[in-house]
Amino acid sequence: DAKTTQPPSMDCAEGRAANLPCNHSTISGNEYVYWYRQIHSQGPQYIIHGLKNNETNEMASLIITEDRKSSTLILPHATLRDTAVYYCIVRAPGRGSTLGRLYFGRGTQLTVWP
Amino acid sequence: DTAVSQTPKYLVTQMGNDKSIKCEQNLGHDTMYWYKQDSKKFLKIMFSYNNKELIINETVPNRFSPKSPDKAHLNLHINSLELGDSAVYFCASSGDSLSYEQYFGPGTRLTVT
C-alpha cells in the first residue's frame, strides 16, 4: 500500500477554510484515499474517501490531483470543534491478508483558533 | 442512538488480572474490529471479525482473545494483564469486510498497575 506524508501540524482561523494536504506519490491505480479524524479522547471518525474524482459531503471536500499523487482535504468553514488529528490513508480494496486493515500514521494536528 | 458502544469507558486493574471489554454496534454491520492506541498515539488494528468469523489477527499475544457471540457484538478478553497492555482500545465496525469506511466506538482506557 502507498505511504502517505502529511505535515505534523497546521493552524486555521475559525470560519476560514482549512486545507489539509497529503502526499501519496506511490499510489497505485486501484487505491483509494481515505480521510479520518480523531478529536481528543474520542474514537476516529470517517470523513470522506475518493479514487480520482473530487468528492464532497456534508463534512468536507476531497480534491485529488490529476496524477493522484497528492490530495487536499478541505473543511470549508472551520470551527473550534474541528480541532483534531487528521489522517490520510491510502488503501486498495482487497481480500485475504490485507482485508479491512486501516493503517493510521501520525496525521496532521489541526488547531482551529478563535 | 449510539452506533458503536463500548463498556467500560475506563478500566483500572492490577497486573496478572483477567478483564473483558465489550463492544456492540447497532448499525447492522457485518464486520467488527478492535484497535489499540498506545501512549504515543499510534493506532493499530488488532482483530477483525466478519459475521462472527475471525479474518484478521494482527500479531497479537495469545493473552488477547476476541469473542463474537453474534455479528452485533465483539468482546475483547485479556488474560494475565501486563503493564504494557495499558492503552486505549477502540472497537469499530463496517458494512462489510471490504470496506475501509469504519465507524469507531468511544474507546476504553485500560490502565494496568
mmCIF file of C-alpha atoms in Angstrom, chain A residues 1-2 4 15-16 20-21 28-30 44 50 52 54 60 69 75 78 84 101-102 108-109:
data_model
loop_
_atom_site.group_PDB
_atom_site.id
_atom_site.type_symbol
_atom_site.label_atom_id
_atom_site.label_comp_id
_atom_site.label_asym_id
_atom_site.label_seq_id
_atom_site.Cartn_x
_atom_site.Cartn_y
_atom_site.Cartn_z
ATOM 1 C CA ASP A 1 0.000 0.000 0.000
ATOM 2 C CA ALA A 2 1.103 3.547 -0.772
ATOM 3 C CA THR A 4 1.357 8.991 2.860
ATOM 4 C CA GLY A 15 -14.639 30.477 9.930
ATOM 5 C CA ARG A 16 -11.883 30.145 7.384
ATOM 6 C CA LEU A 20 -5.016 19.779 4.761
ATOM 7 C CA PRO A 21 -2.520 18.339 2.262
ATOM 8 C CA SER A 28 -1.408 2.746 -7.457
ATOM 9 C CA GLY A 29 -4.380 2.773 -9.781
ATOM 10 C CA ASN A 30 -6.819 0.880 -7.575
ATOM 11 C CA PRO A 44 -11.542 8.112 14.943
ATOM 12 C CA GLY A 50 -12.224 9.108 -3.166
ATOM 13 C CA LYS A 52 -9.800 10.035 -8.715
ATOM 14 C CA ASN A 54 -13.208 15.215 -6.362
ATOM 15 C CA ALA A 60 -15.673 18.170 3.800
ATOM 16 C CA LYS A 69 -0.006 11.771 -6.223
ATOM 17 C CA LEU A 75 -13.057 21.960 5.656
ATOM 18 C CA ALA A 78 -13.597 25.508 10.165
ATOM 19 C CA ALA A 84 -8.378 17.225 15.773
ATOM 20 C CA ARG A 101 -6.685 -3.097 7.630
ATOM 21 C CA LEU A 102 -6.551 0.649 8.172
ATOM 22 C CA THR A 108 -1.843 16.314 10.976
ATOM 23 C CA GLN A 109 -2.829 18.076 14.176
#
